[in-house]
XYZ file of C-alpha atoms in Angstrom:
633
model
C 2.371 16.724 -14.003
C -1.320 16.169 -14.773
C -1.268 15.540 -18.632
C 1.839 13.494 -17.571
C -1.077 10.385 -16.464
C -4.159 12.288 -18.885
C -1.961 11.133 -21.548
C -1.141 7.382 -19.795
C -5.079 7.151 -19.868
C -5.039 7.945 -23.492
C -2.848 5.751 -24.752
C -4.095 2.776 -22.615
C -7.155 3.164 -24.111
C -6.007 2.760 -27.483
C -4.195 -0.074 -26.716
C -4.930 -2.568 -29.274
C -4.805 -6.329 -29.187
C -2.201 -6.785 -31.301
C 0.519 -4.037 -28.853
C -0.946 -5.729 -25.909
C -0.182 -9.569 -27.168
C 3.623 -8.323 -28.520
C 4.162 -6.941 -24.363
C 3.425 -10.726 -22.823
C 6.700 -11.802 -23.728
C 8.217 -8.803 -21.722
C 5.505 -9.419 -19.578
C 6.304 -13.093 -18.802
C 10.144 -12.151 -18.516
C 8.479 -9.313 -16.229
C 6.650 -11.581 -14.260
C 9.359 -14.265 -13.400
C 12.155 -11.601 -13.156
C 10.381 -10.219 -10.500
C 9.186 -14.210 -9.001
C 12.976 -14.376 -9.204
C 13.207 -11.984 -6.638
C 10.465 -12.618 -4.222
C 11.811 -16.533 -4.110
C 14.419 -17.846 -6.377
C 14.587 -21.617 -5.161
C 11.232 -22.054 -4.452
C 10.090 -20.545 -8.542
C 13.019 -23.050 -9.139
C 11.271 -25.899 -7.411
C 7.963 -25.309 -8.616
C 9.702 -24.920 -12.547
C 11.284 -28.191 -12.099
C 8.355 -29.741 -10.923
C 5.866 -29.223 -12.963
C 7.976 -30.408 -16.173
C 8.775 -33.471 -13.847
C 5.657 -34.009 -14.107
C 4.802 -33.529 -17.844
C 8.098 -35.747 -18.557
C 6.418 -38.661 -16.506
C 2.351 -38.293 -17.517
C 4.210 -39.442 -20.451
C 6.879 -42.568 -19.689
C 2.918 -42.581 -18.181
C 1.396 -42.719 -20.929
C 4.149 -44.457 -22.662
C 4.321 -47.580 -20.666
C 0.224 -47.898 -20.822
C 0.373 -48.058 -24.339
C 3.090 -50.745 -23.853
C 0.269 -52.713 -21.378
C -2.238 -52.505 -23.686
C -0.175 -53.758 -26.334
C 0.754 -56.817 -24.223
C -2.883 -57.048 -23.293
C -4.291 -56.818 -27.000
C -1.870 -58.120 -29.906
C -3.529 -61.311 -29.684
C -6.223 -62.800 -28.133
C -6.086 -62.543 -23.944
C -5.133 -65.293 -22.127
C -3.691 -66.065 -18.730
C -0.344 -65.677 -18.898
C -0.649 -62.441 -21.247
C -2.081 -61.121 -18.952
C 0.363 -61.877 -16.357
C 2.752 -60.879 -18.595
C 1.649 -57.527 -18.740
C 1.712 -56.693 -14.847
C 5.256 -55.031 -14.591
C 4.591 -53.109 -17.254
C 1.270 -52.254 -14.894
C 4.089 -51.948 -11.599
C 5.825 -49.096 -14.186
C 2.671 -47.442 -14.585
C 1.898 -47.158 -11.140
C 5.123 -46.032 -10.047
C 5.192 -43.306 -12.939
C 1.886 -42.633 -11.322
C 2.731 -42.530 -7.526
C 6.289 -39.956 -8.665
C 4.115 -37.707 -10.935
C 1.675 -37.526 -7.892
C 5.302 -36.583 -5.902
C 5.907 -33.981 -8.156
C 2.943 -32.438 -8.852
C 2.987 -32.308 -4.464
C 6.146 -30.917 -4.742
C 4.912 -28.068 -6.986
C 1.941 -27.410 -5.111
C 3.407 -26.298 -1.978
C 6.643 -24.846 -3.874
C 4.023 -22.483 -5.651
C 1.828 -22.442 -2.312
C 5.316 -20.444 -1.376
C 6.109 -18.960 -3.817
C 2.946 -16.884 -4.621
C 2.684 -14.954 -1.386
C 6.043 -13.770 -1.992
C 5.428 -12.272 -5.213
C 2.384 -10.552 -4.474
C 4.235 -8.873 -1.628
C 7.132 -7.984 -3.470
C 5.179 -6.939 -6.222
C 2.999 -5.063 -3.773
C 5.836 -3.630 -2.004
C 7.302 -2.288 -5.006
C 4.576 -0.119 -6.038
C 4.029 1.255 -2.506
C 7.352 2.529 -2.256
C 7.093 4.350 -5.599
C 4.249 5.701 -4.060
C 5.196 7.110 -0.964
C 8.007 9.267 -2.434
C 5.935 10.527 -5.427
C 5.440 14.731 -5.398
C 2.676 15.509 -3.547
C 1.186 17.500 -5.875
C 1.551 13.674 -7.888
C -0.699 11.586 -4.401
C -3.455 14.281 -4.442
C -4.231 13.843 -8.006
C -6.717 11.842 -9.361
C -5.707 10.540 -12.323
C -2.812 9.336 -10.236
C -4.895 7.578 -8.135
C -6.831 5.854 -10.765
C -4.051 4.069 -12.359
C -2.375 3.655 -8.427
C -5.735 1.464 -8.999
C -5.271 -0.166 -12.099
C -1.974 -0.592 -10.829
C -2.571 -3.263 -7.633
C -4.435 -5.236 -9.581
C -1.193 -5.471 -11.254
C 0.481 -6.330 -8.394
C -2.457 -9.943 -8.202
C -1.690 -10.565 -11.268
C 2.123 -10.479 -11.484
C 1.364 -13.565 -8.718
C -1.207 -14.607 -10.944
C 1.118 -14.972 -14.572
C 3.975 -16.657 -12.571
C 2.005 -19.231 -11.917
C -0.074 -18.917 -15.501
C 3.115 -19.338 -17.419
C 4.463 -22.716 -14.716
C 0.897 -24.308 -15.909
C 0.837 -23.934 -19.354
C 4.181 -25.431 -20.036
C 3.234 -27.941 -18.182
C 0.044 -27.978 -19.991
C 1.513 -27.783 -23.447
C 4.390 -30.784 -22.845
C 1.339 -32.862 -21.396
C -0.831 -32.036 -25.117
C 2.475 -33.217 -26.305
C 2.015 -36.439 -24.180
C -0.522 -37.087 -24.982
C -0.878 -36.462 -28.681
C 1.873 -40.556 -28.700
C -1.028 -42.323 -26.901
C -3.127 -45.555 -28.328
C -5.092 -47.438 -26.261
C -8.153 -48.830 -26.186
C -11.144 -48.608 -23.922
C -14.568 -50.658 -23.630
C -17.018 -47.612 -23.301
C -17.753 -50.185 -19.976
C -15.108 -48.053 -18.391
C -16.227 -44.718 -19.061
C -17.828 -45.290 -15.592
C -14.869 -46.503 -13.192
C -12.988 -43.005 -15.055
C -16.493 -41.057 -13.562
C -15.363 -42.566 -10.523
C -11.621 -41.954 -10.965
C -12.325 -37.371 -11.154
C -14.390 -37.874 -7.243
C -10.819 -37.279 -5.202
C -10.215 -34.502 -7.266
C -13.226 -33.340 -6.283
C -13.169 -33.360 -3.272
C -10.044 -32.069 -3.155
C -10.546 -29.074 -4.561
C -14.029 -29.300 -1.822
C -11.239 -29.724 1.444
C -9.154 -26.829 -0.063
C -12.029 -23.885 -1.160
C -12.840 -24.840 2.659
C -9.801 -24.528 4.120
C -8.614 -21.976 2.027
C -12.211 -20.398 3.674
C -11.605 -20.794 7.490
C -8.130 -19.310 6.726
C -9.491 -16.770 5.573
C -11.801 -15.421 8.318
C -9.298 -16.477 10.876
C -6.552 -14.124 9.196
C -9.210 -11.417 8.162
C -8.626 -8.889 10.875
C -4.321 -9.342 9.783
C -5.886 -9.085 6.175
C -7.363 -5.901 6.962
C -4.653 -4.334 9.122
C -2.386 -4.847 6.406
C -4.556 -3.421 3.307
C -5.417 -0.557 5.913
C -1.979 1.244 5.964
C -1.242 -0.142 2.369
C -4.314 2.612 1.896
C -2.923 5.257 4.533
C 0.792 4.731 1.989
C -1.458 5.449 -0.964
C -3.524 8.930 0.096
C -3.686 12.347 -0.227
C -4.048 14.946 2.241
C -3.076 14.552 6.049
C -1.380 10.983 5.798
C 1.065 11.912 2.689
C 2.340 15.059 4.212
C 3.357 13.439 7.392
C 4.552 9.887 5.732
C 6.781 12.861 3.139
C 7.626 15.337 6.393
C 8.238 13.232 9.395
C 10.177 9.939 7.592
C 7.439 7.555 7.552
C 7.514 5.221 4.745
C 9.652 3.208 6.384
C 7.557 2.690 9.596
C 5.394 1.832 7.644
C 6.894 -0.179 6.125
C 8.014 -2.030 8.353
C 5.001 -2.804 9.904
C 3.316 -3.588 7.025
C 5.999 -6.157 6.339
C 5.973 -7.563 9.323
C 2.242 -8.272 8.773
C 2.438 -9.387 5.254
C 5.026 -12.016 6.831
C 2.505 -13.239 8.775
C -0.366 -13.959 6.284
C 3.186 -15.298 4.101
C 3.262 -17.678 6.800
C -0.328 -18.749 6.790
C -0.280 -19.387 3.268
C 2.751 -21.770 3.043
C 1.266 -23.365 6.146
C -1.776 -23.797 4.077
C -0.386 -24.973 0.734
C 1.227 -27.417 2.342
C -1.766 -28.595 4.042
C -3.184 -28.670 0.151
C -0.254 -30.630 -0.533
C -0.195 -33.313 1.360
C -4.868 -33.404 0.679
C -3.489 -33.652 -3.258
C -1.071 -36.791 -3.011
C -3.856 -38.491 -0.947
C -6.292 -37.557 -4.104
C -4.124 -38.446 -6.341
C -3.073 -42.124 -4.653
C -7.288 -42.586 -4.367
C -7.460 -41.513 -7.701
C -4.454 -43.550 -8.921
C -6.069 -45.735 -8.220
C -9.521 -45.751 -9.216
C -7.343 -45.207 -13.050
C -5.373 -49.600 -11.563
C -9.357 -50.919 -11.313
C -9.898 -49.277 -14.820
C -7.597 -51.510 -16.170
C -8.238 -54.403 -13.686
C -11.439 -53.998 -15.087
C -9.958 -54.229 -18.389
C -7.658 -57.182 -17.562
C -10.867 -58.280 -16.714
C -13.254 -58.011 -19.616
C -10.290 -59.040 -22.420
C -10.037 -62.057 -19.936
C -13.769 -62.531 -20.633
C -13.947 -61.789 -24.340
C -15.918 -58.996 -23.477
C -13.977 -56.035 -26.166
C -12.350 -57.150 -28.652
C -8.285 -55.587 -29.798
C -9.855 -52.179 -30.166
C -7.241 -50.068 -31.738
C -10.730 -47.394 -32.853
C -11.580 -47.360 -29.134
C -7.578 -46.277 -28.141
C -7.761 -42.900 -30.221
C -10.512 -42.374 -29.152
C -9.500 -42.487 -25.375
C -6.369 -40.478 -26.747
C -9.214 -37.879 -28.051
C -10.583 -36.826 -25.173
C -7.428 -36.681 -23.461
C -5.933 -34.294 -26.164
C -9.222 -32.407 -26.097
C -8.883 -31.675 -22.321
C -5.177 -30.964 -22.347
C -5.732 -28.077 -25.182
C -9.137 -27.246 -23.644
C -6.786 -26.303 -20.576
C -3.799 -25.042 -22.640
C -6.323 -23.088 -23.943
C -8.119 -21.436 -20.926
C -4.392 -20.624 -19.057
C -3.414 -18.983 -22.979
C -6.259 -16.463 -21.919
C -5.749 -16.067 -18.129
C -1.799 -15.217 -19.837
C -3.417 -13.043 -21.265
C -5.071 -11.053 -19.157
C -2.954 -11.726 -16.522
C -0.225 -9.860 -19.565
C -3.010 -6.670 -19.046
C -2.693 -6.023 -15.484
C 0.794 -6.495 -14.784
C 1.301 -4.385 -17.864
C -0.673 -1.281 -16.791
C 1.341 -2.398 -12.847
C 4.574 -1.932 -14.077
C 3.547 1.217 -16.081
C 2.567 3.334 -12.729
C 5.881 1.498 -11.659
C 7.837 3.777 -14.368
C 5.214 6.761 -14.291
C 5.614 6.810 -10.378
C 9.730 7.105 -10.513
C 9.497 9.670 -13.307
C 7.437 11.922 -10.382
C 9.266 10.507 -7.505
C 10.768 13.944 -5.122
C 14.483 13.753 -6.254
C 16.569 12.451 -4.482
C 20.582 14.261 -3.544
C 21.836 17.832 -2.903
C 23.201 20.135 -0.166
C 22.144 19.255 3.402
C 19.287 21.870 5.042
C 21.094 24.114 7.654
C 20.481 22.187 10.743
C 19.620 26.261 12.185
C 17.867 27.618 9.830
C 18.383 31.867 11.128
C 16.388 33.136 7.424
C 13.858 31.675 4.581
C 13.390 34.169 2.345
C 9.992 33.139 -0.412
C 10.834 35.562 -2.970
C 8.198 36.248 -6.071
C 6.523 32.352 -5.318
C 4.096 31.059 -7.451
C 2.041 27.945 -7.957
C -0.818 25.697 -9.693
C -1.886 22.450 -8.852
C -2.621 20.178 -10.681
C -5.858 20.468 -12.991
C -6.152 23.889 -12.201
C -5.785 27.196 -14.274
C -5.721 29.400 -11.263
C -2.440 29.764 -9.388
C -3.234 28.836 -5.285
C -0.365 31.165 -4.759
C 1.387 34.233 -6.791
C 4.282 36.535 -6.598
C 4.384 35.546 -2.130
C 7.063 37.275 -0.833
C 7.402 37.089 3.043
C 10.389 36.252 5.249
C 10.959 33.679 8.805
C 13.858 34.316 11.444
C 14.770 32.369 13.483
C 12.956 32.610 16.983
C 10.184 34.361 15.135
C 6.299 33.756 14.786
C 5.166 34.631 11.893
C 0.793 34.297 11.258
C -0.242 33.909 8.009
C -4.263 34.825 7.652
C -6.874 34.902 5.365
C -10.632 33.702 3.916
C -10.381 30.124 2.580
C -8.667 29.155 -0.215
C -6.223 32.617 -0.195
C -2.934 30.097 -0.239
C -2.130 29.881 3.394
C -1.910 26.151 3.262
C -1.024 26.037 0.036
C 1.962 28.020 1.433
C 2.767 26.478 3.952
C 3.395 23.156 2.359
C 6.074 24.975 -0.075
C 7.729 26.433 3.053
C 8.001 23.080 4.110
C 10.000 21.859 1.015
C 6.020 19.883 -0.008
C 6.439 21.814 -2.813
C 8.262 22.749 -4.720
C 7.764 26.451 -6.483
C 6.969 27.107 -10.374
C 8.087 30.667 -10.593
C 10.632 32.303 -7.889
C 12.530 31.102 -5.057
C 12.862 30.180 -1.322
C 16.015 30.338 0.503
C 17.807 28.856 3.098
C 19.980 30.708 4.930
C 20.598 31.853 0.599
C 20.638 28.326 -0.620
C 17.460 27.881 -2.879
C 15.118 25.029 -1.378
C 15.294 23.231 -5.150
C 19.349 22.659 -4.376
C 18.757 21.366 -0.908
C 18.537 17.170 0.095
C 14.426 17.099 0.507
C 14.564 14.698 3.068
C 17.053 17.227 5.449
C 14.253 20.056 4.187
C 11.360 17.500 5.932
C 13.922 16.680 8.400
C 13.898 20.033 9.597
C 10.319 20.406 10.264
C 7.457 19.370 12.041
C 3.715 19.951 10.715
C 0.409 19.773 12.097
C -2.078 20.744 10.076
C -5.246 21.458 9.234
C -6.160 17.746 9.009
C -4.021 15.570 10.639
C -3.994 12.199 10.478
C -6.137 9.725 12.972
C -3.178 6.789 12.692
C -4.481 3.532 14.009
C -2.274 2.254 16.570
C -2.170 2.963 19.694
C -2.168 7.010 21.809
C 2.503 6.282 22.404
C 2.139 5.817 18.734
C 0.452 8.499 17.903
C 2.519 11.170 19.528
C 6.147 9.288 19.025
C 5.221 9.121 15.004
C 6.885 12.683 14.894
C 9.977 11.461 15.112
C 10.431 7.005 14.133
C 13.560 7.052 15.146
C 12.758 8.181 18.181
C 10.016 5.980 19.051
C 10.663 4.353 22.693
C 12.033 8.122 24.327
C 9.845 8.001 26.987
C 11.434 11.391 28.278
C 10.843 12.984 25.167
C 6.986 11.668 24.842
C 6.440 13.069 28.483
C 7.400 16.635 27.691
C 5.619 16.179 24.723
C 2.256 14.541 26.422
C 2.975 18.000 28.838
C 2.968 20.742 26.016
C 0.000 19.773 24.526
C -2.212 18.566 27.290
C -2.094 15.053 25.679
C -1.381 13.371 29.265
C -4.480 14.484 30.992
C -6.041 11.935 28.267
C -3.831 8.983 28.151
C -4.548 9.268 31.784
C -7.959 7.986 30.764
C -7.274 5.814 28.669
C -7.657 1.914 29.575
C -4.484 0.920 28.649
C -3.146 4.190 28.580
C -0.236 4.820 26.637
C -0.772 1.083 24.999
C -4.162 2.048 23.877
C -5.129 1.502 20.597
C -7.114 3.919 19.087
C -8.220 2.315 16.835
C -12.856 2.170 16.989
C -13.000 -0.226 14.296
C -10.822 -3.016 15.567
C -11.648 -5.711 18.806
C -10.052 -3.583 22.241
C -9.492 -0.254 20.786
C -10.732 2.739 21.308
C -11.758 6.886 19.533
C -11.401 10.031 20.685
C -12.880 13.611 20.428
C -11.998 15.656 17.814
C -10.328 18.040 20.670
C -8.495 14.777 22.571
C -7.624 13.962 18.479
C -6.007 18.008 18.186
C -4.060 17.442 21.590
C -1.999 13.889 20.508
C -2.032 16.417 16.893
C 0.696 19.166 19.173
C 1.582 16.490 21.294
C 3.377 14.446 17.802
C 4.704 18.035 16.706
C 6.564 18.863 19.877
C 7.604 15.394 19.388
C 9.396 16.182 16.758
C 11.863 18.586 18.194
C 12.230 20.125 14.687
C 13.890 23.987 14.829
C 10.853 24.930 11.836
C 7.569 24.605 13.641
C 4.422 25.088 10.490
C 0.368 24.943 12.231
C -2.220 24.305 9.766
C -5.580 25.819 12.567
C -3.564 23.511 15.758
C -6.693 24.295 17.941
C -9.861 24.266 15.420
C -10.966 21.717 17.858
C -10.658 22.781 21.509
C -12.510 24.278 23.552
C -11.540 28.137 23.787
C -9.324 28.135 27.289
C -7.359 25.505 26.079
C -6.361 27.204 22.707
C -5.568 30.181 24.585
C -4.090 28.450 26.802
C -2.155 26.444 23.649
C -1.242 29.888 21.285
C 0.529 30.509 24.771
C 2.753 27.198 24.401
C 3.365 27.800 20.672
C 4.316 31.565 21.322
C 6.794 30.492 23.722
C 8.457 27.768 21.665
C 9.907 30.678 19.850
C 12.100 32.299 23.024
C 13.550 28.543 21.857
C 14.775 29.144 19.445
C 12.478 27.725 17.404
C 10.751 29.860 13.636
C 7.112 28.791 14.081
C 4.330 29.225 11.300
C 0.494 29.540 12.742
C -1.866 29.078 9.971
C -5.318 30.486 12.072
C -8.703 32.062 11.678
C -8.981 33.194 15.366
C -7.335 36.073 14.596
C -7.185 37.114 18.325
C -4.967 34.600 19.411
C -2.146 35.729 16.869
C -2.038 40.121 18.305
C 1.473 38.732 19.709
C 3.246 37.291 16.756
C 6.669 39.410 15.247
C 4.714 39.080 11.968
C 1.768 38.654 10.531
C 1.272 38.262 6.247
C -2.723 38.500 5.187
C -3.234 36.727 2.366
C -6.590 36.656 -0.476
C -6.571 35.123 -3.852
C -2.888 34.075 -3.650
C -1.514 36.895 -3.222
C -0.110 38.591 0.156
C -2.008 42.177 0.531
C -0.545 43.487 3.452
C 2.042 42.431 6.451
C 2.712 43.723 9.092
C 2.910 43.846 13.005
C -0.970 43.715 14.783
C -0.421 46.986 15.578
C 0.181 48.017 12.459
C -1.766 46.677 10.671
C -4.907 48.078 12.846
C -3.262 51.384 12.000
C -3.306 50.610 8.404
C -7.492 49.276 8.501
C -6.901 47.299 5.927
C -7.703 43.733 5.244
C -6.665 42.455 8.541
C -8.424 45.155 10.337
C -11.034 44.796 8.848
C -11.639 41.031 9.972
C -10.434 41.754 12.862
C -13.405 44.233 14.237
C -15.459 41.506 12.504
C -14.409 39.300 14.497
C -14.400 41.407 18.252
C -17.747 42.408 16.898
C -18.655 38.798 16.639
C -17.489 38.055 20.228
C -18.493 40.968 21.387
C -22.520 39.855 21.157
C -22.086 35.960 21.716
C -19.461 36.171 24.973
C -19.002 37.874 28.136
C -16.572 40.686 28.153
C -13.304 40.608 26.168
C -11.052 41.063 29.010
C -12.905 37.865 29.854
C -10.287 36.308 27.742
C -7.546 38.702 27.572
C -4.016 36.307 27.694
C -2.828 38.139 30.216
C -5.423 37.046 32.444
C -4.042 32.918 31.332
C -1.795 30.861 33.695
C 2.374 31.254 31.677
C 3.141 28.037 29.325
C 4.757 25.682 31.086
C 7.886 25.428 29.245
C 9.613 22.182 28.881
């Protein structure tokens, strides 16, 4: 998979101007297709308004030309000026209609743009949340993903650029037909006509800034959810294992739609301000023609076709510059949209495969046979030739030094990785033939780097099974099992306390308190296979022993429990202990069998025992038998 992404970046870096330029029409079509999916009526309204605006500008220029012809065809007289009044009325009417069309285009575009961005980003997040765990952990994929995030915004901007470019192109054609004569003294008045537009730009910018500040927390929360859906490590594990993508995307969508509504409101304000500015500008332009009529009556200017041509050229130059700027922006946006489109396609190719038969509801026997797995970009296998067996109602322990392959093996058992060699079978069925989501549904996962979700205490426990989010009895059982009930009792708002200090009103927990919530989340999931990777690393010794007692007791209810721990004394009662070293199982058996063998496990256990003997009270004081029996819930 790593080779796939590397090839992508190599191809991207070598793509030339003409290669990308040829793709612009396809990318424009893609952007308009996204806009169509986001809000077809807003797209049609914006496009129609811009076309009408350009047409009205053309007719307006023709009307202006008619006014000038009427005024300048011969020596000016009061009668000739009065005869130009109907044409002036037509000019004013066309200008007013153009202003309305512009306001409609602004409002429709303001409604369309955030929806295009939401649809584009949601597509990216949906694809990213479904790629294989090995891919989401690959740095080259995140590089591609970062480029695609720019493409999200560019998709919106490309849509706007296409519509604006069409409007500018039609306006340019209209300007070419202008013939008019303007006196140099009218130039200050024309500059005055720009003032309303300048006021409008400053007013809109101020309102956009105020809106951004008011909605800053919503934006941060939305962006945080987007980051969580694409992060590697604990978030990626829990999202896949616990099926959280739909839940998180739903929360993301609610925040995104609230921001959409704000941007729609802002677009309406912007449209209103624009309408006022257009009206003021129209009055200023009317004043230009009034002065022009006065100059003609006073005989201050001759019939000046040259002046008319100069005015037309000025307008054409301005319009052409704007058109070139839009073309440049259209091309730049297309580059980002190309990255975005490519990432979507490659994420789909790297997605967790769909289909397959459902995993057994109560797997009785999971057999790992000669399994090997190598991470992308690594030459050394993380696990190699591993054999082990998990039976219903048993506690299996995986031990070994750091980097020995324990966590990778746990991920393979859970279905987060697929074996590259060998087989993992559930009741005789190869895991490759099982529907992956159904495999995840049978497993509860408590990783060593569990996620501290920036939600309430209730959510941090109930996310173990989002479909049972409102099950209060289940929540209470999970809290009692994990000890999280004691933590909740001290929180200012109980289960409704926000566990995110970075937000106003939020609070934080200690490492041990967070670990209790991770245990509660695993218990709340109520799965038949529980995988715990260093589940007590942040707990105090007494709580740790009590927690191990409770985890051991889960096997009595028919669960299969996989424990990964460096605390060797705590897993003595496991039915089987597998000792891993350099990605291989070097020995396995019960605690007694491994101690009798005087191998790797016995050496590690005795070293740890000697360390405790030097630093703690006598060992018999902390025997498991001295700890109260686990509470069965």
